[in-house]
Structures are given as C-alpha cells and as structure tokens.
CSV table of C-alpha atoms in Angstrom, one decimal:
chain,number,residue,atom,x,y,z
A,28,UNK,CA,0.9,-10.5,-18.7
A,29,UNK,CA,3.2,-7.7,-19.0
A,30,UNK,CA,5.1,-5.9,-15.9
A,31,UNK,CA,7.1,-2.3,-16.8
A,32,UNK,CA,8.1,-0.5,-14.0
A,33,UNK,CA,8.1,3.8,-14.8
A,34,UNK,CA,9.5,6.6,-12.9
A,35,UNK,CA,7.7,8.1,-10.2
A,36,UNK,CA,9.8,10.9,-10.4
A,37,UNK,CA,8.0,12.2,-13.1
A,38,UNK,CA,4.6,14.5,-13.6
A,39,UNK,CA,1.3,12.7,-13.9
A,40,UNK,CA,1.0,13.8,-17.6
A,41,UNK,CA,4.2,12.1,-17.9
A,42,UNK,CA,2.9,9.1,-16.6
A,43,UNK,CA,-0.2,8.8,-18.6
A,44,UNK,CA,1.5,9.7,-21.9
A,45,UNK,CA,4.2,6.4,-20.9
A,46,UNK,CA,1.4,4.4,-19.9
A,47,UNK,CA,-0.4,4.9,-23.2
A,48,UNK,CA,2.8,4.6,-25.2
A,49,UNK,CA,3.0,1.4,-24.0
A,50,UNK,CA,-0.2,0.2,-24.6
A,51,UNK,CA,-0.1,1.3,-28.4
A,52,UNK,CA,3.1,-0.3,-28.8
A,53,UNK,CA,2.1,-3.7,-27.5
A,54,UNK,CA,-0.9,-3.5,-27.7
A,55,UNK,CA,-1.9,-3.6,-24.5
A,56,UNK,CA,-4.6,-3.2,-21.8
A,57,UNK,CA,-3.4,-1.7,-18.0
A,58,UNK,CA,-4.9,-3.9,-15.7
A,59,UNK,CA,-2.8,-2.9,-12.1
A,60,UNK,CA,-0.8,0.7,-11.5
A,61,UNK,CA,0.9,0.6,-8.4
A,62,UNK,CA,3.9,2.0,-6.5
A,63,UNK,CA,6.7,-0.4,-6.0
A,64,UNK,CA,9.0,1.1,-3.1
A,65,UNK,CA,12.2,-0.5,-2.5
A,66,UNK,CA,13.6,-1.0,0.3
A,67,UNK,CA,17.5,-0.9,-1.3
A,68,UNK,CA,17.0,2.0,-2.6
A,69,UNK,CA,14.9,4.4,-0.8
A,70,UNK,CA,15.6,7.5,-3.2
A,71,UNK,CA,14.4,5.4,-6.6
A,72,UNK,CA,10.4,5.8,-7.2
A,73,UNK,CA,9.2,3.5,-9.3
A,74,UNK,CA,5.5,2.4,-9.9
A,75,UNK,CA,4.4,-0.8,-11.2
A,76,UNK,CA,1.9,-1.1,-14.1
A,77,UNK,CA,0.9,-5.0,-15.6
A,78,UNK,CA,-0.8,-5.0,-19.1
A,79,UNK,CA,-2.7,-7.8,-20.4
A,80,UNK,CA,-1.4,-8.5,-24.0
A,81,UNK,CA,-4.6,-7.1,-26.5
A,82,UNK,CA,-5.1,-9.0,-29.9
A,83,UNK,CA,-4.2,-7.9,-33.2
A,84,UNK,CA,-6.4,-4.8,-34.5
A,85,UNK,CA,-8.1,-4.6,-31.1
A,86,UNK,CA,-9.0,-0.9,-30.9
A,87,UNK,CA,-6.7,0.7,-27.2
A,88,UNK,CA,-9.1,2.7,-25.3
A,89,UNK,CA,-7.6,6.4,-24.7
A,90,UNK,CA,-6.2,5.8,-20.9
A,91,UNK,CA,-6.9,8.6,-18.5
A,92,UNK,CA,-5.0,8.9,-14.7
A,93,UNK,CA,-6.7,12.0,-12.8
A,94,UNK,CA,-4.9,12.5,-8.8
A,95,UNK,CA,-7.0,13.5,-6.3
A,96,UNK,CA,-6.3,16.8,-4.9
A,97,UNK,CA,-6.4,17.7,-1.3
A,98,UNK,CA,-9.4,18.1,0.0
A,99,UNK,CA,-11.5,16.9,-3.4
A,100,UNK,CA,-13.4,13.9,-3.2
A,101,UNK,CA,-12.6,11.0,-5.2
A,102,UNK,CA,-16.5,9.6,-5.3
A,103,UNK,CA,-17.0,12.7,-7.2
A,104,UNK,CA,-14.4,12.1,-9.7
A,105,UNK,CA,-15.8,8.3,-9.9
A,106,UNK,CA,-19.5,9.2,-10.3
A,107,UNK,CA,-18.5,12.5,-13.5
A,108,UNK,CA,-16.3,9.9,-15.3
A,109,UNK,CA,-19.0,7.4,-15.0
A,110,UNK,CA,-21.5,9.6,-16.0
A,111,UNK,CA,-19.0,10.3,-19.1
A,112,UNK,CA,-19.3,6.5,-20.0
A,113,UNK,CA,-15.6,6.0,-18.3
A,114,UNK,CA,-14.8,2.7,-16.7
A,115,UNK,CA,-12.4,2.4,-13.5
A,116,UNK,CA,-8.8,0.7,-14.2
A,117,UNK,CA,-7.3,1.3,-10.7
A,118,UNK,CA,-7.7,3.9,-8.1
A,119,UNK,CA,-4.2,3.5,-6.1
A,120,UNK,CA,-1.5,5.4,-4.3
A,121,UNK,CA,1.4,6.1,-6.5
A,122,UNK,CA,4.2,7.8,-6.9
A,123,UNK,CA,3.7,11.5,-9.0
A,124,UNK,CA,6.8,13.9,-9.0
A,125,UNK,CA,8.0,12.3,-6.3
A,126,UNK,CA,5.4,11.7,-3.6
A,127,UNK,CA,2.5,9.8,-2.7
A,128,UNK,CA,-0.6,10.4,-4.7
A,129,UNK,CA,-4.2,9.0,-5.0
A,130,UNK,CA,-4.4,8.6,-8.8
A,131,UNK,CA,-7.4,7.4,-10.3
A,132,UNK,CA,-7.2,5.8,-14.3
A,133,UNK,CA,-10.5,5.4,-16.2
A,134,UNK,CA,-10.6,4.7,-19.9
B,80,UNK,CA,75.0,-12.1,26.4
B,81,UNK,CA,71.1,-13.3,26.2
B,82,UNK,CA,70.2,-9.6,26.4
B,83,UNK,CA,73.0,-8.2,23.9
B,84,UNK,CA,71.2,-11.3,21.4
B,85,UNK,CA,67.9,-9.8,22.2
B,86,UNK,CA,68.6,-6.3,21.0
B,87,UNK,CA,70.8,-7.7,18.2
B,88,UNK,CA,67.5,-9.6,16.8
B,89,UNK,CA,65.6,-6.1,17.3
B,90,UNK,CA,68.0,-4.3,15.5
B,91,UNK,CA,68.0,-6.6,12.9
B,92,UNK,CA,64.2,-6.4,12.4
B,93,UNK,CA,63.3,-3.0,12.8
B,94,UNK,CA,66.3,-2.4,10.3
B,95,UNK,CA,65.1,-5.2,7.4
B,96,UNK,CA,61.5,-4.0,8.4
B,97,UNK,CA,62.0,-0.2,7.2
B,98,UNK,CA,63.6,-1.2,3.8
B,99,UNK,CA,60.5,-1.1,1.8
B,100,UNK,CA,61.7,0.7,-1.3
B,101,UNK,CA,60.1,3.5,-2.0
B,102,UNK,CA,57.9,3.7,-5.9
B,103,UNK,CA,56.6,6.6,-7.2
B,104,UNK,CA,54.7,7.0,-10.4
B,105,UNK,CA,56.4,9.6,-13.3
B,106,UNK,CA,55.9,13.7,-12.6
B,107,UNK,CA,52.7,15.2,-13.9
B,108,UNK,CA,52.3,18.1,-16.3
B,109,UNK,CA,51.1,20.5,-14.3
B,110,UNK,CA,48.1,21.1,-16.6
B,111,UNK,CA,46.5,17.5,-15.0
B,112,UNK,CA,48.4,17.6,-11.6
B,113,UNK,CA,46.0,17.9,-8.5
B,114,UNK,CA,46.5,21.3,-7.6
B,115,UNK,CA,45.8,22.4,-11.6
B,116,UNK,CA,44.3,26.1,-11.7
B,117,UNK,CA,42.1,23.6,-14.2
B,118,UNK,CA,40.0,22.7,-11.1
B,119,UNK,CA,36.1,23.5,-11.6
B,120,UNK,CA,35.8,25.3,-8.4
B,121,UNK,CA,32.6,25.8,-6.1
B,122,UNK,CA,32.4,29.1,-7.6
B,123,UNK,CA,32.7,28.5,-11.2
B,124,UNK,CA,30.8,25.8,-11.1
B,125,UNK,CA,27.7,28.2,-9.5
B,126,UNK,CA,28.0,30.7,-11.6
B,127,UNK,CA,27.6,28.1,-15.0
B,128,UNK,CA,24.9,26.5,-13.2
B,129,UNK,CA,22.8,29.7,-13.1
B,130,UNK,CA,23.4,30.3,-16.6
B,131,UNK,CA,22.3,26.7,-17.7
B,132,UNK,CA,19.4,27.3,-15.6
B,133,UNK,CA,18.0,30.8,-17.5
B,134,UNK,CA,18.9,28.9,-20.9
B,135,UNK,CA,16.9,26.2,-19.6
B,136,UNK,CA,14.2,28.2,-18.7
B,137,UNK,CA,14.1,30.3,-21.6
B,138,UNK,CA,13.8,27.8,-23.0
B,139,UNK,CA,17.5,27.5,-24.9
B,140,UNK,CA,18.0,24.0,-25.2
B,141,UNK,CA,20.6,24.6,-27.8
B,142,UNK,CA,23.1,27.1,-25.0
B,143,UNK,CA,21.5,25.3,-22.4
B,144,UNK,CA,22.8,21.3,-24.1
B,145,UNK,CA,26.2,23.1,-24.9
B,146,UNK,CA,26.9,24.2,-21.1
B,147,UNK,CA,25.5,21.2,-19.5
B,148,UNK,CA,28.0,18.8,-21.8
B,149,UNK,CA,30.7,21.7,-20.7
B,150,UNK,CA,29.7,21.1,-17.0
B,151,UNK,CA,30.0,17.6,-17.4
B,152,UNK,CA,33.3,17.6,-18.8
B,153,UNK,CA,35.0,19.3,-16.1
B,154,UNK,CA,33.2,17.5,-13.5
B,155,UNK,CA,34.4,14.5,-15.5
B,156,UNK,CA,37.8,16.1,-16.0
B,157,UNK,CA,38.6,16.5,-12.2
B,158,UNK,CA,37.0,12.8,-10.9
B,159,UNK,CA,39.0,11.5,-13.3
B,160,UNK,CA,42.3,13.2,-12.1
B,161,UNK,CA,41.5,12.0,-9.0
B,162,UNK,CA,41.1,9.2,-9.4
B,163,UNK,CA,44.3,8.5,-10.7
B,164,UNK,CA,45.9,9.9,-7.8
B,165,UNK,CA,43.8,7.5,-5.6
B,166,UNK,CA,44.9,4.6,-7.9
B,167,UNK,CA,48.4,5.6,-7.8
B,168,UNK,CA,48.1,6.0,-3.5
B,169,UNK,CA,46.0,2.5,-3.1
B,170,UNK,CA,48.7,1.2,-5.0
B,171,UNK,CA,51.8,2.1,-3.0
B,172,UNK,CA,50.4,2.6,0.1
B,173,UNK,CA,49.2,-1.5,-0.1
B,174,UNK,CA,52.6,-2.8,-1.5
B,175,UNK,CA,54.6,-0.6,1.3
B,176,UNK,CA,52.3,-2.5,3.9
B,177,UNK,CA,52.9,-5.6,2.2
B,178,UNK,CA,56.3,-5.2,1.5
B,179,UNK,CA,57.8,-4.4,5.5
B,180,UNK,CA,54.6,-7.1,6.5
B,181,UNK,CA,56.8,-9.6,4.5
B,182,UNK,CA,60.0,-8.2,5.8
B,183,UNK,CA,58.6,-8.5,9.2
B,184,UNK,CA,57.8,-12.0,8.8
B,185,UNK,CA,61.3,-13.0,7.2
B,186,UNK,CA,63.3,-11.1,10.4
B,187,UNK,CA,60.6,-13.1,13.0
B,188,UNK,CA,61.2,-16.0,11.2
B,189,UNK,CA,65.0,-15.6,11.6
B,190,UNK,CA,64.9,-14.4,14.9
B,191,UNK,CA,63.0,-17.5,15.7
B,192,UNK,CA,65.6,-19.7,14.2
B,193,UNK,CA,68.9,-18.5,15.5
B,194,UNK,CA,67.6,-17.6,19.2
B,195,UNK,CA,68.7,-20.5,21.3
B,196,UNK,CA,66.1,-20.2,24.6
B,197,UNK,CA,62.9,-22.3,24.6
B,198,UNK,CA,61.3,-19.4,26.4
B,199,UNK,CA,62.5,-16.5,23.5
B,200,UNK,CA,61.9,-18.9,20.4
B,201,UNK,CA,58.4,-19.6,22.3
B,202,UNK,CA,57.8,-15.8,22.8
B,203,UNK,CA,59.0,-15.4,19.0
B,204,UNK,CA,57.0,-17.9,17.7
B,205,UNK,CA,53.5,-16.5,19.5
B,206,UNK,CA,54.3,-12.8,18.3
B,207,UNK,CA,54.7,-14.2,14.8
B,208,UNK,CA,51.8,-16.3,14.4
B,209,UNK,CA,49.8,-12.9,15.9
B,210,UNK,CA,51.6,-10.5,12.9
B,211,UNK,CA,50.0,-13.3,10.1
B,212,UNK,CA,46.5,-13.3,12.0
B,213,UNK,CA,46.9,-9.4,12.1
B,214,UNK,CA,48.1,-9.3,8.5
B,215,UNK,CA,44.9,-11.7,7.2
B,216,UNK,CA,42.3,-9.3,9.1
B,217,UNK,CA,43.7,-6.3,7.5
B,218,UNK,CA,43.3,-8.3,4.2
B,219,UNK,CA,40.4,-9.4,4.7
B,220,UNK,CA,38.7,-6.0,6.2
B,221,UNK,CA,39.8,-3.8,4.0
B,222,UNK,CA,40.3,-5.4,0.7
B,223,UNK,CA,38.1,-8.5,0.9
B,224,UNK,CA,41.7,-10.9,0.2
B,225,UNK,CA,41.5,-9.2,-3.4
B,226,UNK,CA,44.6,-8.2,-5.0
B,227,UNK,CA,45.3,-4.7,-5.6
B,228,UNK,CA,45.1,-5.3,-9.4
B,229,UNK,CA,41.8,-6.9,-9.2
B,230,UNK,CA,40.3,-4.2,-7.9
B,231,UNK,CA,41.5,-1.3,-10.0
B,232,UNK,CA,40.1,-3.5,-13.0
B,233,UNK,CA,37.3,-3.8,-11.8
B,234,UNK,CA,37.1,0.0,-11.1
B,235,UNK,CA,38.6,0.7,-14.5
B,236,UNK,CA,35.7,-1.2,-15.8
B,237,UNK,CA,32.9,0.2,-14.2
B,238,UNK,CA,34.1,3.4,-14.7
B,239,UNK,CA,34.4,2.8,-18.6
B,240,UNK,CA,30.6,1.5,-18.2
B,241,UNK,CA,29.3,4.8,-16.2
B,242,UNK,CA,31.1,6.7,-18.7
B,243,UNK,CA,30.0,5.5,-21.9
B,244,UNK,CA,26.5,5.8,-20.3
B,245,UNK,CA,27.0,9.9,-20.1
B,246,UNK,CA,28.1,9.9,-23.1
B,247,UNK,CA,26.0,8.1,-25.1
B,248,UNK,CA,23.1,10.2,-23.3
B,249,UNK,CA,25.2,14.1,-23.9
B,250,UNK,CA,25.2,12.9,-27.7
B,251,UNK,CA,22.0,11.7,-27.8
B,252,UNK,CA,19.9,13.8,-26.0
B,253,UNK,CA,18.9,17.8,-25.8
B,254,UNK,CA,19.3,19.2,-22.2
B,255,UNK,CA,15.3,18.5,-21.5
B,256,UNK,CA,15.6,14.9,-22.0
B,257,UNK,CA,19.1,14.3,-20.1
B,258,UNK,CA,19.0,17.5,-17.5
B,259,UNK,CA,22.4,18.5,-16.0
B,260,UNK,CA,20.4,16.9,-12.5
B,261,UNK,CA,20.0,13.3,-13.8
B,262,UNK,CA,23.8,13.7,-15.1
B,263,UNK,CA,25.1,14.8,-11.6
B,264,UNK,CA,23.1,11.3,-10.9
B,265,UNK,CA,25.2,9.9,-13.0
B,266,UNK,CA,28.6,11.6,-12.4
B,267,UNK,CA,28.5,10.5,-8.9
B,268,UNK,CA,28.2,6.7,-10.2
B,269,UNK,CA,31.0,7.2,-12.1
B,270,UNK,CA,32.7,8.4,-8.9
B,271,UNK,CA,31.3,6.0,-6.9
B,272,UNK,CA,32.7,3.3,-9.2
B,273,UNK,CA,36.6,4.5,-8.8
B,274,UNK,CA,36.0,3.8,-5.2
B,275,UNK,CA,37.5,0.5,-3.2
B,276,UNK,CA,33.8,0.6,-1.5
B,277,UNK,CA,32.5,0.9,-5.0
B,278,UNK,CA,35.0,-2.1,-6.4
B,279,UNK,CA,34.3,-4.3,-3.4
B,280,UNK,CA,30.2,-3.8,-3.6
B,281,UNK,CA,30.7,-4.0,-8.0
B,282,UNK,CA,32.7,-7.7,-7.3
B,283,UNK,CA,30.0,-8.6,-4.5
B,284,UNK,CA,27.4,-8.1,-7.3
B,285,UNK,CA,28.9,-9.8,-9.9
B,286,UNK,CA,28.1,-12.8,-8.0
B,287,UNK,CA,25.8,-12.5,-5.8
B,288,UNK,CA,22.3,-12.3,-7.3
B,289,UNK,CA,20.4,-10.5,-5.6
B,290,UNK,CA,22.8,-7.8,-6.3
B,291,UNK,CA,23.1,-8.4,-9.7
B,292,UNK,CA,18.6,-8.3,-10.1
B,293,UNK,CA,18.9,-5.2,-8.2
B,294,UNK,CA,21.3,-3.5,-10.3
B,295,UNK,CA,19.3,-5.2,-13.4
B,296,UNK,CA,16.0,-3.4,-12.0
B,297,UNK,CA,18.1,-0.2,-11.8
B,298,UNK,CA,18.9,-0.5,-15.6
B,299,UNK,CA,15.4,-1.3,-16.6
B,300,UNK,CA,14.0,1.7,-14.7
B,301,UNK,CA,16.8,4.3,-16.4
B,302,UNK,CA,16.2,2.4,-19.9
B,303,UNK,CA,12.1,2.7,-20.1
B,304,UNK,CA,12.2,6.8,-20.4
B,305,UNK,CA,8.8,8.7,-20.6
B,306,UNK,CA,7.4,9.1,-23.4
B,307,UNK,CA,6.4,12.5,-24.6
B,308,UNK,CA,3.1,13.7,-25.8
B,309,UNK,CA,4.6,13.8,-29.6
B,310,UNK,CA,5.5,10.1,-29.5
B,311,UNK,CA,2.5,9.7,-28.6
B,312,UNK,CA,0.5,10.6,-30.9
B,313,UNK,CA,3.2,9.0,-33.5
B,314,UNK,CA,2.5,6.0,-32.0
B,315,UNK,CA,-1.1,6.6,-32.2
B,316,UNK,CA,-1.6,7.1,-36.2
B,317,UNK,CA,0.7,3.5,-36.5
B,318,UNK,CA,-1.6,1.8,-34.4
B,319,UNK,CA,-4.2,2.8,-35.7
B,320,UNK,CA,-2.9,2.2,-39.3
B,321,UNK,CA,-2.2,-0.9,-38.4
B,322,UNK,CA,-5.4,-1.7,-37.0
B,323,UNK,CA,-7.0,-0.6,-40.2
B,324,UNK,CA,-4.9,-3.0,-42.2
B,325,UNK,CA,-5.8,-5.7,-40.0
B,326,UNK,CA,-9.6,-5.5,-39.8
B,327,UNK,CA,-9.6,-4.7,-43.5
B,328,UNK,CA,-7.8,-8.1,-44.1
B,329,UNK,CA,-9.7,-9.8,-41.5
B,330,UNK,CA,-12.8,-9.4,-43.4
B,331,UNK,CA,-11.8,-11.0,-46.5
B,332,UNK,CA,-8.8,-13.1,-44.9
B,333,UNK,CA,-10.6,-16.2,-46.3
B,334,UNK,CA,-10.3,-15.1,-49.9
B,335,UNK,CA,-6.6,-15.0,-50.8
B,336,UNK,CA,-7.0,-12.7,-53.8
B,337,UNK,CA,-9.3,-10.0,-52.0
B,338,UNK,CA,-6.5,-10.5,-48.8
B,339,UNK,CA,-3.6,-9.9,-51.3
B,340,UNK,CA,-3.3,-6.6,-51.9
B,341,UNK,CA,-3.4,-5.6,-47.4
B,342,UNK,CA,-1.0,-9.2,-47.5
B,343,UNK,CA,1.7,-7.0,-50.2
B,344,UNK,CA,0.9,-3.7,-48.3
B,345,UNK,CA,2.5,-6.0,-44.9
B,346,UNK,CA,5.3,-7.8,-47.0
B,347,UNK,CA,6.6,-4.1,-48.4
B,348,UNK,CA,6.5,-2.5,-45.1
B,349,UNK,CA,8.4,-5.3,-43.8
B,350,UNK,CA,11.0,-5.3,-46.9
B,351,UNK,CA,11.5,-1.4,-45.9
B,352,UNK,CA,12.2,-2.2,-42.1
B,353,UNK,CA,14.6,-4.8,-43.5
B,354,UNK,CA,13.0,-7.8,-41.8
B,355,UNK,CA,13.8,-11.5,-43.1
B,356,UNK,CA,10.3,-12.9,-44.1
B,357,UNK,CA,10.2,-16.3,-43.6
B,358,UNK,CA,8.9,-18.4,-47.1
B,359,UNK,CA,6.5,-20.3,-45.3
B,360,UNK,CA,4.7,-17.4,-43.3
B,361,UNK,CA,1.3,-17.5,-43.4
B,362,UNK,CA,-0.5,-14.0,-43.6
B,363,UNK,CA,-1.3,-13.9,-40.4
B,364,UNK,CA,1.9,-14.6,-39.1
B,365,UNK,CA,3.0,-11.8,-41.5
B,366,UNK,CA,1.0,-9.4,-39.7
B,367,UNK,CA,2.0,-10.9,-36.3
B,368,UNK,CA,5.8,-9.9,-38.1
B,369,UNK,CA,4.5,-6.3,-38.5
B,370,UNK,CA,3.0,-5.7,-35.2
B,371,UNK,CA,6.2,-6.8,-33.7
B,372,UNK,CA,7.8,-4.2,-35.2
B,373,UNK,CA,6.0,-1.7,-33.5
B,374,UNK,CA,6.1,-4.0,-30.1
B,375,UNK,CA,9.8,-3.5,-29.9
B,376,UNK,CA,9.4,0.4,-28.7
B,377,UNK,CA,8.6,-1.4,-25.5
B,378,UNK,CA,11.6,-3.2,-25.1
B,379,UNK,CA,14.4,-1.3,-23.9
B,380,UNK,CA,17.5,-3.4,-25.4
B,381,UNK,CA,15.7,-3.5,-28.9
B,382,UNK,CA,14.7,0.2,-29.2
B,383,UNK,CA,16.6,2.6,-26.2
B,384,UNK,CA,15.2,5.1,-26.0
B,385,UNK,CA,17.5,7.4,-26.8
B,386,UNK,CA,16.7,5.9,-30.5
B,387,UNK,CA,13.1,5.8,-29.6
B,388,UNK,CA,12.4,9.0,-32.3
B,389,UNK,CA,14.3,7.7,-34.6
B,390,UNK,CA,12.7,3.9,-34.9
B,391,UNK,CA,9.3,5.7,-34.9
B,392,UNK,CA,10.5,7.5,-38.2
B,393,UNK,CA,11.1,4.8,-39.5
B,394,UNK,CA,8.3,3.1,-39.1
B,395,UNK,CA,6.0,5.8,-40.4
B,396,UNK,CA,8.4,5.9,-43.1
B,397,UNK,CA,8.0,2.2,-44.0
B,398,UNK,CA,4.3,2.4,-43.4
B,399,UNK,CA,3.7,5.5,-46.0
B,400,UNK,CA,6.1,3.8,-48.7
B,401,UNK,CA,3.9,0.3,-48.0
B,402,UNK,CA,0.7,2.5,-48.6
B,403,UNK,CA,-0.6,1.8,-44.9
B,404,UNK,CA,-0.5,5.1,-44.2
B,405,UNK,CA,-1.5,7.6,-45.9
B,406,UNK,CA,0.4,10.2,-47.7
C-alpha cells in the first residue's frame, strides 16, 4: 500500500491528471481519496490518496474524478457512468481549489 | 554613619551598574542602510504586481518569470537588510542586559560583604537572590536559556535552507509552475526563520518529533507537485511501452532465445539510464530494474519535481534508443 498526500489547493483536473501520474508511474491502483485536514496547520489542504501496488504489465484503467455540483444529483452521475461500463473508486468529500467538494472517481 | 554606608553602597551600584560599554557594529553604505531609497515600497511593489499579473494573463510567461524573480529579489533584498539590523539589535541589546545584570550581581555581592548589620546583609542577601530568580525568568521566557549565538545560527541556517528553496524553484521553474503567490509563501518562511520566535520553534523541532513529522509532512506535500496533462500523457506512452515489452516477454519467458531479444531491448535501456545491472539478474528482475526506473517519478527525493521533465526525457530517450519505443 502506497499513501501520497496532493494539494487540495489545486483544480479538480489537476488532481486527476496527479492521481493518474501516479498510478502510471508505480503502477498503481487508487483504492481511498480522502481529505486529510490538519489540525496544525489549518491553511494547508491536503487530501489523501492510498494505491495498491499493480503487477508488472498490468494494464492502469484511465482514472476519472467528476464533483458534484450544487444542486445535481450524484445518483445520476453513479447510474450514466455505470451505464458507461465505469466502476466506483470513491465517492468522498475533498478538497478542490480550496474547499470542500463531493468528488466522485470511477475508472 | 549606618545611613551615610547605605547610600555609599547605592552609589557604588548604580555607578558599576551603568558601565556596560557600549558596542556598535561598523557604519553601513548607505546603499544597504535601513532607510536606503533602495526600499521596495507599497507602491512600487503594486504597480510591478499589476504588470506581472497582465503578463501572466496574457499569457507572457517569459516577462511575467523575469518580473516575478525581480519581485523576489527585492523582497529578498530588504528582509535580508533587516534582518541584519535585528541580528545586530538582539545582539547588543542581550549583552547590555547581561552585562549591568552581572554588574548588578558583583556590587550586591559586595555590598553584602562589607555591610556590617545582620538586618542590611539579610535585606542584601534576599534582594540578591530575587535579581538571579529575575535574571533566570528573563532567560528562560524570552530566549529559552539559549545563548545569543545559538540562535542566530540557527536562524542563519534556516534562512540559508528557505533561501536555497526560492532559488532553486526561480531557476527552475516558469512563472506558471512557481507563481509570484506560492513565492510570497515562501518569502515569508524565509522571514519567519530570521525571527527569535522562528529560532526558538526551528530548535524545538529539531528535537521534538512531532515537530520534526510535521515539518517532514510539509516537505512532502511542497515536493509531490501536480502533474500536468503533458506529463501525462508522457508517462502514458512509457507505461504502456513497457507493458508491451513485458507481456511480449511473458509469453515466451520460458524460452530463453525467443525472451532474448525483449531481455537486450531491457539491458540497453538500462545501459542508457546508466543503471548498474547486477551479473546474476534474472530477466525478470531485469524488468523489475526497468520499471523502477519509471517508479522513481513518484518519489520526491529521487526525481523533484522540478526535474520531473527532464527524467521523463530521458526515459523516452533511453526507451526509443533500446527500441521499446518506437521511433
């Protein structure tokens, strides 16, 4: 198991395209995103991911993360991507730019 | 006669008290004194902001890169003049208090000694022990019973750390990957650190360990930097290179003349990223050696990030000349 924290400071994009860098570097598999706050240090935003280590020449599913806007509904976003052959990785509160946000990863 | 003794003894300490020399460091030049027309007032500052911001937006990377590291100079330029006058005033202003404390001490001492009266060398004696218990809290309050030396090492130090940081991240990265925000994150560190506060809390850390994982976590988060959409995708066509080589060797891995030819492909790209290969390694720990390569981009103290482009280079570099990916 593999823990990284990344910066919750940044955009959602920014966060996928870290996530995903990581996984093709190890390779990995994301298996928990979550945000870490600290009580220290109130201002830094970091969120959690753990990656289970993959084996050699194991393909690394394309990782989405899709936030749920205000006032969507994040059954509906479940049942498209399901529909889409997706599977569920987490659907959690983390930090995007900043602030608390539902975010939903499928691959 | 007791009371002409009395105010002889006064006399005699008040006048040994006040004889703390007094030290001064060597006159500036005027072009680094504190009141230097040099000074990166609110103003200027303002105005070079709003131009780095248009650049930035433009975008101008190239103007906007050359005005933050300008920015940062100054800002650089006038904590660091100030902190030499802080370091010059913590100084004195600690040996003058230590300095009459001690001549203080020595006239209470003597006063204790030659007065004659039980009752006054009592008296004496009490006010004396009071001065060193006032002397120790003061000590102990404001400077944590560190010397004065101690401290401005320790300042010295961090403050070399903090600035080596900036500059390592101003040469290394454009204005969008190090923004003149994240560097006012850092300028204030490096002001923080010239700081007693800052010396005290630094020495604390050293050793105490919960300080010391904090400041660890800290690091961690500022080393692992987003990655953008071009690394990527990089990253992607090595991966997926690799995962070719491997499932193409997999399928004949038993026979060790069909495996050769993936096994060489592994062995040169390994010769190009300069990597020891071991005599005995079997060919799967050679691709185990390979994939490790690529691993590292995940561990900031191997690959910073700063270097992240340029290790991904040269793996695609290494991979094309070992034929694993194509041309």
């Amino acid at each position: 198991m593999e823990k990284f924290p990344i910066d919750g400071t940044t955009s959602l994009t920014d966060q996928q395209n870290t996530l995903r860098f990581l996984e093709l570097a190890g390779p990995f598999k994301l298996l928990t995103y979550t945000k870490q706050a600290d009580p220290a240090n109130p201002d830094a935003k970091p969120n959690s991911a753990t990656f289970d280590k993959l084996p050699l020449g194991a393909p690394v599913p394309q990782l989405i993360l899709i936030a749920v806007e205000a006032g969507q509904n994040a059954a509906d976003i479940i049942a498209t991507q399901l529909a889409a052959g997706k599977r569920i990785v987490f659907h959690e509160t983390v930090f995007v730019s900043g602030n608390d946000a539902e975010v939903i990863g499928f691959r | 006669m007791q009371k002409i003794k009395a105010c002889l003894i006064i006399v005699v300490i008040a006048a040994i008290s006040s004889c703390t020399p007094r030290l001064t460091t060597p006159k500036r030049t005027k072009v680094i004194s504190v009141d230097t027309e040099l000074l990166y007032t609110v103003k200027t500052f303002n105005d070079d902001y709003a131009v780095y911001k248009t650049d930035y937006d433009k975008p101008d990377l190239v103007a906007a890169t050359l005005l933050r590291d300008r920015m940062i100079k100054r800002i650089e330029f006038d904590i660091e003049r100030n902190f030499m006058e802080y370091k010059r005033v913590l100084f004195l202003n600690r040996a003058g208090f230590n300095v009459a404390a001690d001549f203080f001490e020595i006239g209470l001492g003597l006063a204790t000694t030659v007065t004659t009266g039980a009752g006054a060398k009592t008296v004496l004696g009490a006010v004396l022990t009071a001065f060193k218990g006032d002397r120790l809290s003061f000590d102990q309050n404001y400077f944590r019973e560190k010397t004065t030396e101690t401290l401005i090492l320790k300042m010295e130090a961090d403050r070399t750390e903090v600035g080596n940081r900036i500059n390592d991240k101003m040469s290394k990265l454009q204005a969008d990957k190090y923004t003149f925000e994240e560097a006012l994150v850092d300028l204030v560190d490096l002001f923080d650190a010239g700081t007693l506060q800052g010396a005290l809390v630094s020495l604390a850390a050293d050793t105490g360990k919960q300080a010391a994982d904090q400041k660890a976590k800290k690091q961690e988060i500022d080393y692992f930097r987003t990655a953008s959409a071009e690394q990527v995708a990089t990253l992607t066509t090595l991966r997926a290179s690799f995962s070719k080589l491997y499932s193409d060797w997999s399928k004949v891995q038993g026979n060790q003349t069909a495996a050769k030819p993936f096994v060489d492909k592994v062995k040169a790209a390994l010769k190009e990223l300069q990597v020891t290969i071991p005599s005995t390694a079997t060919d799967a720990a050679l691709l185990q050696l390979l994939n490790d390569q690529i691993t590292k981009l995940t561990d900031a103290t191997a690959v910073p990030s700063v270097d992240r482009d340029a290790y991904l280079k040269k793996l695609t570099d290494a991979f094309r000349k070992a034929g694993i990916l194509e041309q």
